[in-house]
PDB file of C-alpha atoms in Angstrom:
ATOM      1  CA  UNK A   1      89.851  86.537 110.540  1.00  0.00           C
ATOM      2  CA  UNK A   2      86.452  86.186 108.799  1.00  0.00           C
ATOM      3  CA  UNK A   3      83.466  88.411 110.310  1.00  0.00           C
ATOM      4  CA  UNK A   4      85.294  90.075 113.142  1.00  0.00           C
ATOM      5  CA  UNK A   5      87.569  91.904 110.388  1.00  0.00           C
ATOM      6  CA  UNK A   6      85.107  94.676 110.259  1.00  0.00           C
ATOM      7  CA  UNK A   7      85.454  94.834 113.976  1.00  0.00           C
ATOM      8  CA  UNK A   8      89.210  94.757 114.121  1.00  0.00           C
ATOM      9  CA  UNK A   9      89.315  97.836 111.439  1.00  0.00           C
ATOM     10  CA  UNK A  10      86.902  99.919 113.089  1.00  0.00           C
ATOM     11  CA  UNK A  11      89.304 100.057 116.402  1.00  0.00           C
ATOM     12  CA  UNK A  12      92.019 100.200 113.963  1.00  0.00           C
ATOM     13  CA  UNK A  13      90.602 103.417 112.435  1.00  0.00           C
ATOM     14  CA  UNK A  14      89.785 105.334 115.682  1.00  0.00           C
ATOM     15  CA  UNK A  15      93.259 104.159 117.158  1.00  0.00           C
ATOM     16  CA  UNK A  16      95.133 105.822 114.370  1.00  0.00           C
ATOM     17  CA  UNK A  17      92.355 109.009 113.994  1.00  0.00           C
ATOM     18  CA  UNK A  18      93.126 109.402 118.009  1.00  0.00           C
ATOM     19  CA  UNK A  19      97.015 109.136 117.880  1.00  0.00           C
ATOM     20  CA  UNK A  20      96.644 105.860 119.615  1.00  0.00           C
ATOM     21  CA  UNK A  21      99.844 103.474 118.889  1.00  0.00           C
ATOM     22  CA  UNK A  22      99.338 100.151 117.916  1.00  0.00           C
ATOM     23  CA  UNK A  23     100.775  97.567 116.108  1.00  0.00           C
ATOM     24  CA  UNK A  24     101.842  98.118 112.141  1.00  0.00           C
ATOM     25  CA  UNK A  25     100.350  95.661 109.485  1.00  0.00           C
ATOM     26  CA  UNK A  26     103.906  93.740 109.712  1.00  0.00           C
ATOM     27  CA  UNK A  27     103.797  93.219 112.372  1.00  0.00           C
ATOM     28  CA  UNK A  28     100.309  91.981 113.306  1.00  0.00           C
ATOM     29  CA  UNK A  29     101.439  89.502 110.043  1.00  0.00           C
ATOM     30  CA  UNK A  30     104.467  88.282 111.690  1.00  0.00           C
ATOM     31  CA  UNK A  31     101.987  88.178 115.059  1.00  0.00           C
ATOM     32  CA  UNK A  32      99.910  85.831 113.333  1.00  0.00           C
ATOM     33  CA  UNK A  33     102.661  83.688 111.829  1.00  0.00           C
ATOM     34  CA  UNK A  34     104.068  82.749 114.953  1.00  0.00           C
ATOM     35  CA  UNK A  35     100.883  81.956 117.022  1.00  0.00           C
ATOM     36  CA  UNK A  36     100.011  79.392 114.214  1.00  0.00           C
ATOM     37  CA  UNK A  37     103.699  78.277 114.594  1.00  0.00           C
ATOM     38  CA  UNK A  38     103.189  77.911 118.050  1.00  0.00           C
ATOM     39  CA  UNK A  39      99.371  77.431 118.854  1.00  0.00           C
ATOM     40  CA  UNK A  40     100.203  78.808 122.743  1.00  0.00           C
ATOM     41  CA  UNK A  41      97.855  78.622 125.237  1.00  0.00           C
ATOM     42  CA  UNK A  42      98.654  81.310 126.950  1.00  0.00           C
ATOM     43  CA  UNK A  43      99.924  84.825 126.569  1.00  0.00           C
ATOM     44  CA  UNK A  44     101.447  87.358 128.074  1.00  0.00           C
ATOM     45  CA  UNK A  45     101.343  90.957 126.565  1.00  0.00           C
ATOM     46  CA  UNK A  46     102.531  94.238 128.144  1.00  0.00           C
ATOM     47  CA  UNK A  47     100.906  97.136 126.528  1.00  0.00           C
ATOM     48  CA  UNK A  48      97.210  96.673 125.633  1.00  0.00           C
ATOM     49  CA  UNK A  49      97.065  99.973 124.637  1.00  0.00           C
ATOM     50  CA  UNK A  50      92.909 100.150 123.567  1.00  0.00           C
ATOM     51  CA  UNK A  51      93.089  96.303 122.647  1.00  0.00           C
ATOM     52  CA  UNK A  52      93.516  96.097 119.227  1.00  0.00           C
ATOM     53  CA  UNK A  53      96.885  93.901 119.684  1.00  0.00           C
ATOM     54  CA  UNK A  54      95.398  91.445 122.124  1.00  0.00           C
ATOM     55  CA  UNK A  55      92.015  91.261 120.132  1.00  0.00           C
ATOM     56  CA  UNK A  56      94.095  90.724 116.817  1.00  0.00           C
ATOM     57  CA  UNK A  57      95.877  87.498 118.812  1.00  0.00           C
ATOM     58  CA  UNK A  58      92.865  86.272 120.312  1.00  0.00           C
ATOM     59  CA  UNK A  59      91.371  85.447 116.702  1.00  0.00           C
ATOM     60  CA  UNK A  60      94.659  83.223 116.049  1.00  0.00           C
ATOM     61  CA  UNK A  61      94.784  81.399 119.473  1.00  0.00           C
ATOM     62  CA  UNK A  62      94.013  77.209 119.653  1.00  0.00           C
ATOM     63  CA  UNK A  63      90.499  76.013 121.290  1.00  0.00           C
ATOM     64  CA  UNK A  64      90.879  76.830 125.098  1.00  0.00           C
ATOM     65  CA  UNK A  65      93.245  79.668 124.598  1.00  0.00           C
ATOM     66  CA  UNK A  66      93.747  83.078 126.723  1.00  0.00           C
ATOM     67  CA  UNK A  67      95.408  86.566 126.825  1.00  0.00           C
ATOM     68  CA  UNK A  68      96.311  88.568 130.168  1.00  0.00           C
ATOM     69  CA  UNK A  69      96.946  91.672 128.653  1.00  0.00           C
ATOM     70  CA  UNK A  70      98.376  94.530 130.737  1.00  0.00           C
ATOM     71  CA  UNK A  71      97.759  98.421 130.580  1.00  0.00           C
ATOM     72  CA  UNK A  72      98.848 101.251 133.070  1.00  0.00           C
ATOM     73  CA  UNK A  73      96.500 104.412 131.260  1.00  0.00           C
ATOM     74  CA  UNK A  74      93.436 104.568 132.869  1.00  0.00           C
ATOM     75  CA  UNK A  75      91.697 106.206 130.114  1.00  0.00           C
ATOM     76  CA  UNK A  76      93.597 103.575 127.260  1.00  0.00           C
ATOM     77  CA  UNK A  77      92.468 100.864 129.763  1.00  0.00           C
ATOM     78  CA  UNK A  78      88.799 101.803 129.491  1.00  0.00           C
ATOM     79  CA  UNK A  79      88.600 102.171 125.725  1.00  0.00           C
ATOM     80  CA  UNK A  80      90.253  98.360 125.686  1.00  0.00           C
ATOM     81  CA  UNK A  81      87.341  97.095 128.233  1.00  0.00           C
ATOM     82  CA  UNK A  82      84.782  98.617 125.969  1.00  0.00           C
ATOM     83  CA  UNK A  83      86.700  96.927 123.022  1.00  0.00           C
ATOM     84  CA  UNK A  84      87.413  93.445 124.812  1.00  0.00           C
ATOM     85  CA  UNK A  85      83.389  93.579 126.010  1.00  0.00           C
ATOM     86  CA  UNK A  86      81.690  94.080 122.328  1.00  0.00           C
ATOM     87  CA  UNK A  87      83.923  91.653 120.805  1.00  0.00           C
ATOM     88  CA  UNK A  88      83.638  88.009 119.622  1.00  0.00           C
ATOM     89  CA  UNK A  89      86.980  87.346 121.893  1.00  0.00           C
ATOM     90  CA  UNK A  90      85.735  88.455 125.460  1.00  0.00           C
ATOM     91  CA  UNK A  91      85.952  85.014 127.007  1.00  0.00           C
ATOM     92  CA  UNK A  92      90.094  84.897 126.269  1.00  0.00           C
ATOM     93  CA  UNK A  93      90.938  88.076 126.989  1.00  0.00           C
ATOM     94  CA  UNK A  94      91.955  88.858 130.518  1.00  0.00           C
ATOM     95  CA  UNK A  95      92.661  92.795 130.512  1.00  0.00           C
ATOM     96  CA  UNK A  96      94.874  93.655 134.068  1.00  0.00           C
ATOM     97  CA  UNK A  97      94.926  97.716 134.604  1.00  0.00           C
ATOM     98  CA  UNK A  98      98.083  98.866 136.476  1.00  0.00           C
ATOM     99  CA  UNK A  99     101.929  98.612 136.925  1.00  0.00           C
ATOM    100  CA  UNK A 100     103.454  96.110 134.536  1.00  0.00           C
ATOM    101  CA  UNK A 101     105.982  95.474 137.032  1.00  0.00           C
ATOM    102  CA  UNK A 102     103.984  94.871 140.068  1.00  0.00           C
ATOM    103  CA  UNK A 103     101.958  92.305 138.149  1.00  0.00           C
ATOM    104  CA  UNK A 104     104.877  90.695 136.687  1.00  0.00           C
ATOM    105  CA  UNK A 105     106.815  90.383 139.933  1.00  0.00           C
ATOM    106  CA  UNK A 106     103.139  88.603 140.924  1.00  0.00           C
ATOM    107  CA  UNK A 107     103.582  86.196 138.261  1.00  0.00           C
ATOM    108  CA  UNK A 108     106.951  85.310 138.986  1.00  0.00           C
ATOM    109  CA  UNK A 109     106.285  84.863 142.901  1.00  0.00           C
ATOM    110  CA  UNK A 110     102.740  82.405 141.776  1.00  0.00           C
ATOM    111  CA  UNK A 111     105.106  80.344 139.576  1.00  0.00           C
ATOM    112  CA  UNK A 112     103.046  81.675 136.573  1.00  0.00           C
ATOM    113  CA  UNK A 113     104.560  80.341 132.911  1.00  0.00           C
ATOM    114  CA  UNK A 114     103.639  81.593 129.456  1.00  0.00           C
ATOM    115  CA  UNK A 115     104.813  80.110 126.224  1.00  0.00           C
ATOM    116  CA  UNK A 116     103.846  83.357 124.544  1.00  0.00           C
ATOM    117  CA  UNK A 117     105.174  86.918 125.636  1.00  0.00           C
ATOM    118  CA  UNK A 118     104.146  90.121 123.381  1.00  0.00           C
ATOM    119  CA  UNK A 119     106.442  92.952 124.267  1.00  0.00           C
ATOM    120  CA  UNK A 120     105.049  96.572 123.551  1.00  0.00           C
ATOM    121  CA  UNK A 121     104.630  98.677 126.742  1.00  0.00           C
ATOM    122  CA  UNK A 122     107.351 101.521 127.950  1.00  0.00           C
ATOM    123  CA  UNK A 123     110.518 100.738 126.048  1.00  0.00           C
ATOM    124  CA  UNK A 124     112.773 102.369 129.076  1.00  0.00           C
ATOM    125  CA  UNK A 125     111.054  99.266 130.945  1.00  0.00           C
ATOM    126  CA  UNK A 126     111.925  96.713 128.644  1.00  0.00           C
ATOM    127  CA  UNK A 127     115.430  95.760 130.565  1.00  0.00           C
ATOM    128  CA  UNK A 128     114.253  96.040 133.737  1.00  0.00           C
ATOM    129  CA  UNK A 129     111.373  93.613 133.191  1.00  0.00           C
ATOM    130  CA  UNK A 130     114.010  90.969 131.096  1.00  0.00           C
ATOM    131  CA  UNK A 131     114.900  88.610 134.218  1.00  0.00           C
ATOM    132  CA  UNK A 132     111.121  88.604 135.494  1.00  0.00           C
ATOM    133  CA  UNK A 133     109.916  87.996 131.605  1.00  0.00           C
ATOM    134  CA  UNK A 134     112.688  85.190 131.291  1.00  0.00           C
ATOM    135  CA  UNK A 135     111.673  83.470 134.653  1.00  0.00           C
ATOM    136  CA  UNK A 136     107.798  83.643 132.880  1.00  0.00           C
ATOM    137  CA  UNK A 137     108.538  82.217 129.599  1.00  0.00           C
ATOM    138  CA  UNK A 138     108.229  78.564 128.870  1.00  0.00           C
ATOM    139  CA  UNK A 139     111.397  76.605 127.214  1.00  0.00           C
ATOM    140  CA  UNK A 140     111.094  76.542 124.066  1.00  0.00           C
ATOM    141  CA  UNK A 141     108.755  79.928 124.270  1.00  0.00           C
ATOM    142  CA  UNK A 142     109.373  82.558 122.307  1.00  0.00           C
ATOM    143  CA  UNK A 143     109.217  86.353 123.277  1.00  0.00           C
ATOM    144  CA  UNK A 144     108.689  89.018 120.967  1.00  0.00           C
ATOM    145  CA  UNK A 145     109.568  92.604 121.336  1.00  0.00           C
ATOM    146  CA  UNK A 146     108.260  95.549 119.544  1.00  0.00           C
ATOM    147  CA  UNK A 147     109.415  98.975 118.394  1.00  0.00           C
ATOM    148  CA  UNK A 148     113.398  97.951 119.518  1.00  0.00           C
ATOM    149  CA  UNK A 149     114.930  99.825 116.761  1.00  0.00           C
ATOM    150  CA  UNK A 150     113.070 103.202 117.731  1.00  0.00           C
ATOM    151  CA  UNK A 151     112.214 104.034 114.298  1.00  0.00           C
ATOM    152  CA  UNK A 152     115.937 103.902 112.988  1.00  0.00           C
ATOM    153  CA  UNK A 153     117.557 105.916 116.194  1.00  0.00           C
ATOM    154  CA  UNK A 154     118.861 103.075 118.056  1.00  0.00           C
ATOM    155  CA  UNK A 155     121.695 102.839 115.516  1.00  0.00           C
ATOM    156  CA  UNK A 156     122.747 106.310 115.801  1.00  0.00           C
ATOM    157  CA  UNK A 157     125.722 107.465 118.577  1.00  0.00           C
ATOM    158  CA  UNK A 158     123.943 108.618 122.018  1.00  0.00           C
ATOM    159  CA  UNK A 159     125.820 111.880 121.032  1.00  0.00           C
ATOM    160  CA  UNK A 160     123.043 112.393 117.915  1.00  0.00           C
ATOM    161  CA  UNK A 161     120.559 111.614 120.386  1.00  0.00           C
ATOM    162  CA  UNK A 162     118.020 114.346 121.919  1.00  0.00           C
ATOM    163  CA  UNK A 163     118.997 114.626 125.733  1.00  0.00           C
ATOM    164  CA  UNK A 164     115.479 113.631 126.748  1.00  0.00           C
ATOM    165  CA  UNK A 165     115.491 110.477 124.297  1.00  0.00           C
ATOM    166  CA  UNK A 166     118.983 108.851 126.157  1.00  0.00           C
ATOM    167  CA  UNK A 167     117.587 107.534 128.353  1.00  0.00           C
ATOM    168  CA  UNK A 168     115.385 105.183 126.444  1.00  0.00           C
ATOM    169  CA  UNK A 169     118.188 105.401 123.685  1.00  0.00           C
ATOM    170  CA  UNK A 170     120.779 103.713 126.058  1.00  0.00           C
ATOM    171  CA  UNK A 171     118.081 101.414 127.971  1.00  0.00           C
ATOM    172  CA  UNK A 172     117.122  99.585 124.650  1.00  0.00           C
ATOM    173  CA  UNK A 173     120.772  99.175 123.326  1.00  0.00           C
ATOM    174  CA  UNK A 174     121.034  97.447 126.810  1.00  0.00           C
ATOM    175  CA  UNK A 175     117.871  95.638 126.143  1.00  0.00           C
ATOM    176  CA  UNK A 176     119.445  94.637 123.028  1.00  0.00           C
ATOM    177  CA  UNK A 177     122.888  93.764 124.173  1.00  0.00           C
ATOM    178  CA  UNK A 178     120.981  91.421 127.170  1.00  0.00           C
ATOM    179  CA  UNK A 179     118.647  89.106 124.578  1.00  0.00           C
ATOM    180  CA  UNK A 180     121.551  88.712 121.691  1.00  0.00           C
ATOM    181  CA  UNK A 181     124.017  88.133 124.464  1.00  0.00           C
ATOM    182  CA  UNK A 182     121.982  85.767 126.875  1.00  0.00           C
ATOM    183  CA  UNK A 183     122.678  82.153 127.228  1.00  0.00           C
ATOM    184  CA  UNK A 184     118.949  81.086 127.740  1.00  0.00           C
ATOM    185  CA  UNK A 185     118.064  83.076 124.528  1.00  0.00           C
ATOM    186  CA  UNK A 186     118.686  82.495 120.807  1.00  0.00           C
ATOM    187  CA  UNK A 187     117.377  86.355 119.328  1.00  0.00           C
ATOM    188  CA  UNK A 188     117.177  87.436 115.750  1.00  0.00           C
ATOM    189  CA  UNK A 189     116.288  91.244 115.115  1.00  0.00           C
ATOM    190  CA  UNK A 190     114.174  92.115 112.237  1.00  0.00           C
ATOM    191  CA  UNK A 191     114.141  95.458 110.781  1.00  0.00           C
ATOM    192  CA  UNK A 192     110.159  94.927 110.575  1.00  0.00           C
ATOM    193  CA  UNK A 193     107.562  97.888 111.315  1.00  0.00           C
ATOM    194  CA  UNK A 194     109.618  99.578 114.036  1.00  0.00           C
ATOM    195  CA  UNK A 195     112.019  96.559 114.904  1.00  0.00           C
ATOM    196  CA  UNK A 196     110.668  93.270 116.437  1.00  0.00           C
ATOM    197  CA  UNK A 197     113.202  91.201 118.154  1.00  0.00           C
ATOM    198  CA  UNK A 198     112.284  87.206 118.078  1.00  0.00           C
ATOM    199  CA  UNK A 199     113.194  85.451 121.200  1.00  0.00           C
ATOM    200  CA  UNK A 200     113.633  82.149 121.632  1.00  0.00           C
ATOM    201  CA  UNK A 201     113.796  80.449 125.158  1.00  0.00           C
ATOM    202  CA  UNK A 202     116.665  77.859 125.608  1.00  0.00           C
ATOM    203  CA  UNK A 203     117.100  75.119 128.571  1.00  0.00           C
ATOM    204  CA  UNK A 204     118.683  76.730 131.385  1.00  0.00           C
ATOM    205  CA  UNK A 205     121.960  73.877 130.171  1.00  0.00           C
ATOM    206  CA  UNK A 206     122.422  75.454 126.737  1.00  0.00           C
ATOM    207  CA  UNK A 207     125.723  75.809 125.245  1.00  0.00           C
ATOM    208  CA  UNK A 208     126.928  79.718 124.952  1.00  0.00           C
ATOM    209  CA  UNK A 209     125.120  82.049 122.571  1.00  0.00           C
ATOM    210  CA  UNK A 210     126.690  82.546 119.175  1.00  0.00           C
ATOM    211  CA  UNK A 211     127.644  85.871 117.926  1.00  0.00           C
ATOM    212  CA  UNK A 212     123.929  86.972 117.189  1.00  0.00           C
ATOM    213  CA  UNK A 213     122.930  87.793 113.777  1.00  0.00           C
ATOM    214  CA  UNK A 214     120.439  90.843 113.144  1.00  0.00           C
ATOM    215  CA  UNK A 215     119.126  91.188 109.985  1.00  0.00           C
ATOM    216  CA  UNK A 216     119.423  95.099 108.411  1.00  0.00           C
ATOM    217  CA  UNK A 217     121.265  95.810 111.846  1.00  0.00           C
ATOM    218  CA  UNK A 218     124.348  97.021 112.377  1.00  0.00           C
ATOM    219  CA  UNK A 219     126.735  94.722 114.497  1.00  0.00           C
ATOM    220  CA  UNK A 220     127.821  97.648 116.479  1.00  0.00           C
ATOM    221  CA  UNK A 221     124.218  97.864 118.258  1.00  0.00           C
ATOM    222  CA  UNK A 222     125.284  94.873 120.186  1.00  0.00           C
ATOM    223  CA  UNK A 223     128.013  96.824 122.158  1.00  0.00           C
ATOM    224  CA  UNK A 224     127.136  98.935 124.838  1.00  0.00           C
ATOM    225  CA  UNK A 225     127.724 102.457 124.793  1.00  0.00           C
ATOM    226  CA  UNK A 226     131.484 103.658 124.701  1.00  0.00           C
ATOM    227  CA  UNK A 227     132.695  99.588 124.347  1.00  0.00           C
ATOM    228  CA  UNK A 228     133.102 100.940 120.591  1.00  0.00           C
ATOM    229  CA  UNK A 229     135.164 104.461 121.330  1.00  0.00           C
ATOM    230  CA  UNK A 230     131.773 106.288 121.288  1.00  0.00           C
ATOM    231  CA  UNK A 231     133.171 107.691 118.213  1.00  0.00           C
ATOM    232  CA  UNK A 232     131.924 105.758 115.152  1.00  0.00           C
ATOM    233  CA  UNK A 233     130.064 107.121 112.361  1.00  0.00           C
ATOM    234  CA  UNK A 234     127.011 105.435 112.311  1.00  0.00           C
ATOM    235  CA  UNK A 235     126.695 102.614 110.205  1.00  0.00           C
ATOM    236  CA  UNK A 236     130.650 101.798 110.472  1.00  0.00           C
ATOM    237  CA  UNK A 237     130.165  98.749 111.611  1.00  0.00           C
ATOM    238  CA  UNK A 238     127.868  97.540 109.385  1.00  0.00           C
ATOM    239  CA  UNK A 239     130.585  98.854 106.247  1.00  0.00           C
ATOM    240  CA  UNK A 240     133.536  97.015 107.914  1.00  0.00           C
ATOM    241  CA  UNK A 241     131.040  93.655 108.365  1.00  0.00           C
ATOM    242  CA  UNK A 242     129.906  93.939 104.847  1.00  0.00           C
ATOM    243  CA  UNK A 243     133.656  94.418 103.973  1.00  0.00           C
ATOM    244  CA  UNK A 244     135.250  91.603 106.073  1.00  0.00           C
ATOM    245  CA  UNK A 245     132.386  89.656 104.237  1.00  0.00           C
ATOM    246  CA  UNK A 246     133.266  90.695 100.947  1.00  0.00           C
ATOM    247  CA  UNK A 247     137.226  89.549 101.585  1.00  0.00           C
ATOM    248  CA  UNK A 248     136.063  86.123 102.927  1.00  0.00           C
ATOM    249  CA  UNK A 249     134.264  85.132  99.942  1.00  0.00           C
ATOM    250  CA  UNK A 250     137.450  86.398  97.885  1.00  0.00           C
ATOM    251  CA  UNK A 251     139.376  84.483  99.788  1.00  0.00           C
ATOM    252  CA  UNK A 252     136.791  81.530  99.401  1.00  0.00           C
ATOM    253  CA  UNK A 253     136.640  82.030  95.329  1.00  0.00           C
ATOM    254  CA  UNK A 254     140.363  81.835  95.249  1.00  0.00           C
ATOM    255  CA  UNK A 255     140.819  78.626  97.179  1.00  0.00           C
ATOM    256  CA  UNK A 256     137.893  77.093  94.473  1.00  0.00           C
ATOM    257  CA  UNK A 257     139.981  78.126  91.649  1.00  0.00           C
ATOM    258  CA  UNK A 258     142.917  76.298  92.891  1.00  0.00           C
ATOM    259  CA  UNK A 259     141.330  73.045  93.451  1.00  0.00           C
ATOM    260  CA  UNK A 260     140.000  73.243  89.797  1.00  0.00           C
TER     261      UNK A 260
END
């Protein structure tokens, strides 16, 4: 990032001396990996928080690139316009204060496309916004999704669950179940910071999703709540995977031996 690093870490520090949530160091790295991947010239993220995200992007984006960035706290949207406005990265930022869904809706009806959607705004939200944020991304655009694993809760039974946290409990196994499941999506989970899910955007023709893959994730998060009995101990499905897995390759040693 060269001379804005100084920058960066002094919103960095007040964030976390303030409480303020923003995005781990893995994150940001795996943030940074795909916008060189992908060099996008536009993106979409929900959940500027004070800007640390967006201005973190902004030093990674090609010649001609911009961020809309989206925040509904007044008082988080004002420290991010005081961030965006001293920074080297004013002239790509575009920071929108409001409802995320009212401006997305917007988008949708304007015909609005984005080869780059960042994902880290209300999680109870998150399946509610997928068909406007699939109508938004770009084929072959990819969509990532923060904090989906709710540090480590989402693979507990709803029963283990707070009562207030269900809600947002059940909404992101949904979430889940909706981009590992969807035919215009190809989704791997990654048990990095607090779960990002990579999202990949498929021609509307594509042939039916495979049984998704999730790396450190239990194939049981996939089902939605009571397809499973609602009585599993969690982690049970990752044991019978790993054991079904262990079988197979018996099975797959065996059949070497006899060709020998």
């Amino acid at each position: 990032m060269g001379e804005e690093e100084p920058f960066l870490e002094k919103i960095r520090g007040e964030a976390l001396a303030g409480a303020v949530p923003i995005i781990r160091d893995e994150t940001a790295a795996l943030l940074r990996l795909f916008l060189l991947l992908k060099r996008p010239k536009r993106v979409l993220e929900l959940g500027a928080a004070v800007g640390y995200s967006a201005l973190f992007m902004a030093g990674f984006l090609p010649e001609g690139g911009r961020i809309l960035t989206v925040e509904s706290c007044p008082r988080r949207a004002e420290e991010a316009r005081a961030n965006i406005a001293g920074s080297p990265f004013s002239d790509r930022i575009d920071l929108f204060e409001g409802d995320a869904g009212e401006l997305l809706s917007s988008l949708s009806e304007r015909g609005e496309k984005f080869p780059f959607i960042f994902l880290d705004a209300a999680k109870a939200q998150y399946p509610v916004w997928l068909p406007t944020l699939l109508r938004l991304l770009t084929e072959g655009g990819i969509l990532l999704s923060d904090n989906v694993l709710l540090d480590g809760e989402i693979a507990k039974s709803r029963f283990e669950i707070p009562r207030r946290d269900r809600t947002i409990h059940r909404r992101m196994r949904d979430y889940l179940f909706s981009i590992t499941h969807s035919r215009k999506l190809r989704t791997a989970v990654l048990p990095v910071g607090d779960g990002l899910s990579v999202s990949l955007r498929c021609p509307e023709a594509a042939e039916p999703a495979s049984p998704p893959i999730r790396a450190g994730v239990s194939p049981s998060l996939g089902k939605r709540e009571g397809e499973d009995g609602g009585g599993r101990a969690p982690g049970e499905g990752m044991r019978e995977a790993e054991g079904q897995l262990y079988l197979q390759r018996g099975r797959d040693r065996e059949r070497g031996k006899g060709r020998e």
